Amino acid sequence: TAWHETGSVMLPVRETFARTDAAAVRNLERKGAAYAHRHPNGHAYYGRGYVQLTWKANYLKMGKRLGFDADGTNDLVDEPDLVMTPEIGARILCIGMVEGSFSKDGKGLGHYLGAGKTDWRNARRTVNGLDKADVIAQYAQDFWACIQDSLVAQEPVPEPQPTEVSEPQAPFPSPTEPAPRSEPTPDITDTSSDIPAHDPRLPGPMPGSQTSTGSSQKPLSQSRTIWGSIFAAFAGMIMFIEDVIESALELTPDIPTPFGPVDSIWLVAIVMLAAIILIIYARIDDRSKLGR
């Protein structure tokens, strides 16, 4: 029923699927719907909610059934858009169909379904006679099939069985049993061992360790890293000098030399480059002396 009456959106809607109260009234007045005219209190009691509650008398009756008239007023009559709230709309749908509040003969769903009865078509009478009864009956059977498929049979859970606890194994041999004798491991550092001095299983000298000649050898990867860093620093310095030269060419005067006028900035660049080369050379020389 809710799937059909809400146009499959499964949310409370206004009749004609209007977004506002004024639009719903306007649409229904064009169709000549008698129940859509506004009452003296300014409200119109057209279809709202999941089941399209219609007519002022039905708003009044359902408001009393839900207990909305405790203070002498009926909230559904004074505020008919309360039917548009999901909670209230769902209560109206369920109560009306189960109790037969919407039907002319007062018969609810229990008269057509349950206890071995599956009269899907006539169950539509709990809402609006046989209007679209065949279509809605098919909807109902499809939903019911989905519910049945989703039910999972509950299998009994087996009771846990007690497990036998075995005594722990003794980590050490008992005092009455002699401990197994282990064969002595030959000392690979012993010169009198049968293992030859050049046995391939012996570890070789670690990189950077002292050899028999007392010299220290540096790994090839370390040397490449040092030179790579030097070249990177050198290239970066050249790029920096180039940027300085380009930005200062227009600001520096030419210096006369025997070979003709020369920009003074180039002389500064040459001096800086020579100083960098000397610093790098001195650094390499110091590292070579420390390694000896």
mmCIF file of N, CA, C and O in Angstrom, residues 13-71:
data_model
loop_
_atom_site.group_PDB
_atom_site.id
_atom_site.type_symbol
_atom_site.label_atom_id
_atom_site.label_comp_id
_atom_site.label_asym_id
_atom_site.label_seq_id
_atom_site.Cartn_x
_atom_site.Cartn_y
_atom_site.Cartn_z
ATOM 1 N N VAL A 13 3.949 11.734 1.395
ATOM 2 C CA VAL A 13 3.821 12.682 0.287
ATOM 3 C C VAL A 13 2.459 13.362 0.356
ATOM 4 O O VAL A 13 1.531 12.877 1.010
ATOM 5 N N ARG A 14 2.361 14.506 -0.338
ATOM 6 C CA ARG A 14 1.073 15.175 -0.512
ATOM 7 C C ARG A 14 0.406 14.648 -1.779
ATOM 8 O O ARG A 14 1.076 14.232 -2.720
ATOM 9 N N GLU A 15 -0.886 14.693 -1.799
ATOM 10 C CA GLU A 15 -1.624 14.271 -2.983
ATOM 11 C C GLU A 15 -1.197 15.105 -4.190
ATOM 12 O O GLU A 15 -0.943 16.313 -4.054
ATOM 13 N N THR A 16 -1.105 14.475 -5.339
ATOM 14 C CA THR A 16 -0.567 15.014 -6.603
ATOM 15 C C THR A 16 0.940 15.208 -6.530
ATOM 16 O O THR A 16 1.531 15.797 -7.435
ATOM 17 N N PHE A 17 1.556 14.731 -5.429
ATOM 18 C CA PHE A 17 3.010 14.826 -5.227
ATOM 19 C C PHE A 17 3.485 16.275 -5.259
ATOM 20 O O PHE A 17 4.593 16.575 -5.711
ATOM 21 N N ALA A 18 2.635 17.177 -4.749
ATOM 22 C CA ALA A 18 2.992 18.593 -4.687
ATOM 23 C C ALA A 18 4.021 18.817 -3.588
ATOM 24 O O ALA A 18 4.016 18.146 -2.550
ATOM 25 N N ARG A 19 4.885 19.806 -3.825
ATOM 26 C CA ARG A 19 5.929 20.093 -2.843
ATOM 27 C C ARG A 19 5.420 20.956 -1.688
ATOM 28 O O ARG A 19 5.966 20.905 -0.590
ATOM 29 N N THR A 20 4.388 21.754 -1.943
ATOM 30 C CA THR A 20 3.853 22.655 -0.918
ATOM 31 C C THR A 20 2.355 22.453 -0.764
ATOM 32 O O THR A 20 1.692 21.868 -1.636
ATOM 33 N N ASP A 21 1.831 22.958 0.360
ATOM 34 C CA ASP A 21 0.403 22.867 0.620
ATOM 35 C C ASP A 21 -0.387 23.648 -0.427
ATOM 36 O O ASP A 21 -1.416 23.175 -0.944
ATOM 37 N N ALA A 22 0.088 24.830 -0.766
ATOM 38 C CA ALA A 22 -0.629 25.662 -1.736
ATOM 39 C C ALA A 22 -0.672 24.992 -3.102
ATOM 40 O O ALA A 22 -1.706 25.034 -3.796
ATOM 41 N N ALA A 23 0.428 24.344 -3.496
ATOM 42 C CA ALA A 23 0.455 23.680 -4.800
ATOM 43 C C ALA A 23 -0.499 22.492 -4.825
ATOM 44 O O ALA A 23 -1.173 22.245 -5.838
ATOM 45 N N ALA A 24 -0.586 21.761 -3.710
ATOM 46 C CA ALA A 24 -1.512 20.626 -3.666
ATOM 47 C C ALA A 24 -2.956 21.091 -3.796
ATOM 48 O O ALA A 24 -3.759 20.505 -4.529
ATOM 49 N N VAL A 25 -3.310 22.152 -3.060
ATOM 50 C CA VAL A 25 -4.678 22.672 -3.136
ATOM 51 C C VAL A 25 -4.993 23.149 -4.546
ATOM 52 O O VAL A 25 -6.077 22.883 -5.095
ATOM 53 N N ARG A 26 -4.042 23.850 -5.151
ATOM 54 C CA ARG A 26 -4.265 24.366 -6.506
ATOM 55 C C ARG A 26 -4.456 23.223 -7.510
ATOM 56 O O ARG A 26 -5.358 23.275 -8.359
ATOM 57 N N ASN A 27 -3.635 22.186 -7.406
ATOM 58 C CA ASN A 27 -3.755 21.060 -8.337
ATOM 59 C C ASN A 27 -5.089 20.343 -8.190
ATOM 60 O O ASN A 27 -5.720 19.941 -9.181
ATOM 61 N N LEU A 28 -5.555 20.169 -6.949
ATOM 62 C CA LEU A 28 -6.793 19.432 -6.711
ATOM 63 C C LEU A 28 -8.029 20.267 -7.053
ATOM 64 O O LEU A 28 -9.057 19.719 -7.486
ATOM 65 N N GLU A 29 -7.945 21.575 -6.854
ATOM 66 C CA GLU A 29 -9.079 22.423 -7.224
ATOM 67 C C GLU A 29 -9.291 22.407 -8.733
ATOM 68 O O GLU A 29 -10.426 22.497 -9.215
ATOM 69 N N ARG A 30 -8.210 22.282 -9.484
ATOM 70 C CA ARG A 30 -8.342 22.185 -10.932
ATOM 71 C C ARG A 30 -9.066 20.898 -11.328
ATOM 72 O O ARG A 30 -9.767 20.858 -12.341
ATOM 73 N N LYS A 31 -8.882 19.854 -10.515
ATOM 74 C CA LYS A 31 -9.558 18.582 -10.791
ATOM 75 C C LYS A 31 -10.974 18.548 -10.237
ATOM 76 O O LYS A 31 -11.707 17.579 -10.459
ATOM 77 N N GLY A 32 -11.350 19.561 -9.458
ATOM 78 C CA GLY A 32 -12.686 19.611 -8.884
ATOM 79 C C GLY A 32 -12.861 18.739 -7.662
ATOM 80 O O GLY A 32 -13.982 18.322 -7.351
ATOM 81 N N ALA A 33 -11.765 18.435 -6.928
ATOM 82 C CA ALA A 33 -11.855 17.605 -5.728
ATOM 83 C C ALA A 33 -12.548 18.391 -4.618
ATOM 84 O O ALA A 33 -12.076 19.449 -4.193
ATOM 85 N N ALA A 34 -13.685 17.875 -4.121
ATOM 86 C CA ALA A 34 -14.476 18.600 -3.116
ATOM 87 C C ALA A 34 -13.746 18.717 -1.787
ATOM 88 O O ALA A 34 -13.936 19.703 -1.054
ATOM 89 N N TYR A 35 -12.948 17.721 -1.447
ATOM 90 C CA TYR A 35 -12.282 17.733 -0.140
ATOM 91 C C TYR A 35 -11.066 18.665 -0.112
ATOM 92 O O TYR A 35 -10.442 18.834 0.942
ATOM 93 N N ALA A 36 -10.709 19.277 -1.244
ATOM 94 C CA ALA A 36 -9.489 20.081 -1.295
ATOM 95 C C ALA A 36 -9.718 21.545 -0.963
ATOM 96 O O ALA A 36 -8.746 22.298 -0.860
ATOM 97 N N HIS A 37 -10.982 21.966 -0.774
ATOM 98 C CA HIS A 37 -11.197 23.378 -0.470
ATOM 99 C C HIS A 37 -10.778 23.677 0.964
ATOM 100 O O HIS A 37 -10.805 22.803 1.836
ATOM 101 N N ARG A 38 -10.404 24.897 1.216
ATOM 102 C CA ARG A 38 -9.915 25.284 2.544
ATOM 103 C C ARG A 38 -11.104 25.542 3.467
ATOM 104 O O ARG A 38 -12.093 26.178 3.082
ATOM 105 N N HIS A 39 -10.967 25.090 4.688
ATOM 106 C CA HIS A 39 -11.998 25.303 5.716
ATOM 107 C C HIS A 39 -11.785 26.661 6.390
ATOM 108 O O HIS A 39 -10.763 27.316 6.160
ATOM 109 N N PRO A 40 -12.711 27.085 7.216
ATOM 110 C CA PRO A 40 -12.558 28.385 7.888
ATOM 111 C C PRO A 40 -11.251 28.504 8.667
ATOM 112 O O PRO A 40 -10.760 29.629 8.875
ATOM 113 N N ASN A 41 -10.708 27.388 9.124
ATOM 114 C CA ASN A 41 -9.436 27.475 9.868
ATOM 115 C C ASN A 41 -8.242 27.624 8.918
ATOM 116 O O ASN A 41 -7.091 27.691 9.358
ATOM 117 N N GLY A 42 -8.477 27.660 7.609
ATOM 118 C CA GLY A 42 -7.411 27.869 6.632
ATOM 119 C C GLY A 42 -6.768 26.601 6.118
ATOM 120 O O GLY A 42 -5.857 26.671 5.276
ATOM 121 N N HIS A 43 -7.176 25.423 6.612
ATOM 122 C CA HIS A 43 -6.540 24.165 6.206
ATOM 123 C C HIS A 43 -7.415 23.405 5.215
ATOM 124 O O HIS A 43 -8.641 23.494 5.244
ATOM 125 N N ALA A 44 -6.745 22.631 4.380
ATOM 126 C CA ALA A 44 -7.428 21.742 3.445
ATOM 127 C C ALA A 44 -7.016 20.314 3.785
ATOM 128 O O ALA A 44 -5.841 20.037 4.061
ATOM 129 N N TYR A 45 -7.974 19.408 3.757
ATOM 130 C CA TYR A 45 -7.729 18.043 4.220
ATOM 131 C C TYR A 45 -7.706 17.067 3.036
ATOM 132 O O TYR A 45 -8.505 16.154 2.936
ATOM 133 N N TYR A 46 -6.736 17.299 2.170
ATOM 134 C CA TYR A 46 -6.502 16.402 1.035
ATOM 135 C C TYR A 46 -5.601 15.239 1.490
ATOM 136 O O TYR A 46 -5.221 15.146 2.669
ATOM 137 N N GLY A 47 -5.232 14.368 0.564
ATOM 138 C CA GLY A 47 -4.448 13.187 0.926
ATOM 139 C C GLY A 47 -3.027 13.523 1.330
ATOM 140 O O GLY A 47 -2.314 14.255 0.629
ATOM 141 N N ARG A 48 -2.628 12.968 2.479
ATOM 142 C CA ARG A 48 -1.257 13.162 2.979
ATOM 143 C C ARG A 48 -0.743 11.845 3.557
ATOM 144 O O ARG A 48 -1.514 10.968 3.931
ATOM 145 N N GLY A 49 0.570 11.757 3.670
ATOM 146 C CA GLY A 49 1.183 10.639 4.388
ATOM 147 C C GLY A 49 1.474 9.441 3.516
ATOM 148 O O GLY A 49 1.566 9.510 2.293
ATOM 149 N N TYR A 50 1.610 8.264 4.185
ATOM 150 C CA TYR A 50 1.881 7.009 3.488
ATOM 151 C C TYR A 50 0.624 6.419 2.846
ATOM 152 O O TYR A 50 0.714 5.645 1.904
ATOM 153 N N VAL A 51 -0.556 6.790 3.402
ATOM 154 C CA VAL A 51 -1.794 6.148 2.956
ATOM 155 C C VAL A 51 -2.798 7.161 2.412
ATOM 156 O O VAL A 51 -3.926 6.803 2.113
ATOM 157 N N GLN A 52 -2.338 8.421 2.261
ATOM 158 C CA GLN A 52 -3.181 9.476 1.712
ATOM 159 C C GLN A 52 -4.469 9.675 2.528
ATOM 160 O O GLN A 52 -5.594 9.505 2.050
ATOM 161 N N LEU A 53 -4.274 10.031 3.806
ATOM 162 C CA LEU A 53 -5.405 10.330 4.692
ATOM 163 C C LEU A 53 -6.166 11.538 4.136
ATOM 164 O O LEU A 53 -5.587 12.606 3.911
ATOM 165 N N THR A 54 -7.476 11.371 3.911
ATOM 166 C CA THR A 54 -8.286 12.392 3.226
ATOM 167 C C THR A 54 -9.577 12.671 4.008
ATOM 168 O O THR A 54 -10.044 11.822 4.758
ATOM 169 N N TRP A 55 -10.142 13.852 3.824
ATOM 170 C CA TRP A 55 -11.359 14.353 4.458
ATOM 171 C C TRP A 55 -11.104 14.742 5.919
ATOM 172 O O TRP A 55 -10.393 14.063 6.647
ATOM 173 N N LYS A 56 -11.731 15.838 6.303
ATOM 174 C CA LYS A 56 -11.552 16.355 7.659
ATOM 175 C C LYS A 56 -12.030 15.361 8.698
ATOM 176 O O LYS A 56 -11.422 15.227 9.781
ATOM 177 N N ALA A 57 -13.123 14.631 8.421
ATOM 178 C CA ALA A 57 -13.647 13.672 9.408
ATOM 179 C C ALA A 57 -12.613 12.593 9.725
ATOM 180 O O ALA A 57 -12.485 12.153 10.880
ATOM 181 N N ASN A 58 -11.839 12.169 8.722
ATOM 182 C CA ASN A 58 -10.826 11.139 8.963
ATOM 183 C C ASN A 58 -9.635 11.695 9.735
ATOM 184 O O ASN A 58 -9.044 10.999 10.562
ATOM 185 N N TYR A 59 -9.292 12.952 9.506
ATOM 186 C CA TYR A 59 -8.230 13.581 10.295
ATOM 187 C C TYR A 59 -8.664 13.661 11.751
ATOM 188 O O TYR A 59 -7.874 13.422 12.673
ATOM 189 N N LEU A 60 -9.935 14.023 11.980
ATOM 190 C CA LEU A 60 -10.451 14.136 13.335
ATOM 191 C C LEU A 60 -10.473 12.780 14.025
ATOM 192 O O LEU A 60 -10.022 12.646 15.186
ATOM 193 N N LYS A 61 -10.938 11.735 13.331
ATOM 194 C CA LYS A 61 -11.032 10.401 13.927
ATOM 195 C C LYS A 61 -9.639 9.844 14.231
ATOM 196 O O LYS A 61 -9.414 9.283 15.321
ATOM 197 N N MET A 62 -8.701 9.996 13.305
ATOM 198 C CA MET A 62 -7.369 9.442 13.541
ATOM 199 C C MET A 62 -6.626 10.242 14.605
ATOM 200 O O MET A 62 -5.830 9.678 15.373
ATOM 201 N N GLY A 63 -6.899 11.554 14.691
ATOM 202 C CA GLY A 63 -6.262 12.340 15.743
ATOM 203 C C GLY A 63 -6.699 11.872 17.121
ATOM 204 O O GLY A 63 -5.895 11.796 18.057
ATOM 205 N N LYS A 64 -7.999 11.527 17.276
ATOM 206 C CA LYS A 64 -8.476 10.998 18.559
ATOM 207 C C LYS A 64 -7.853 9.636 18.848
ATOM 208 O O LYS A 64 -7.487 9.346 19.988
ATOM 209 N N ARG A 65 -7.747 8.802 17.807
ATOM 210 C CA ARG A 65 -7.173 7.453 18.014
ATOM 211 C C ARG A 65 -5.716 7.528 18.453
ATOM 212 O O ARG A 65 -5.272 6.719 19.283
ATOM 213 N N LEU A 66 -4.999 8.511 17.992
ATOM 214 C CA LEU A 66 -3.586 8.660 18.363
ATOM 215 C C LEU A 66 -3.394 9.446 19.656
ATOM 216 O O LEU A 66 -2.270 9.583 20.131
ATOM 217 N N GLY A 67 -4.499 9.955 20.229
ATOM 218 C CA GLY A 67 -4.397 10.689 21.490
ATOM 219 C C GLY A 67 -3.979 12.130 21.320
ATOM 220 O O GLY A 67 -3.416 12.726 22.246
ATOM 221 N N PHE A 68 -4.246 12.714 20.149
ATOM 222 C CA PHE A 68 -3.848 14.095 19.901
ATOM 223 C C PHE A 68 -4.911 15.101 20.335
ATOM 224 O O PHE A 68 -4.818 16.277 20.002
ATOM 225 N N ASP A 69 -5.941 14.648 21.073
ATOM 226 C CA ASP A 69 -6.990 15.565 21.508
ATOM 227 C C ASP A 69 -7.071 15.630 23.023
ATOM 228 O O ASP A 69 -8.119 15.913 23.593
ATOM 229 N N ALA A 70 -5.951 15.394 23.702
ATOM 230 C CA ALA A 70 -5.960 15.343 25.171
ATOM 231 C C ALA A 70 -6.291 16.702 25.786
ATOM 232 O O ALA A 70 -6.905 16.775 26.845
ATOM 233 N N ASP A 71 -5.892 17.789 25.139
ATOM 234 C CA ASP A 71 -6.123 19.127 25.704
ATOM 235 C C ASP A 71 -7.394 19.766 25.161
ATOM 236 O O ASP A 71 -7.591 20.981 25.270
#
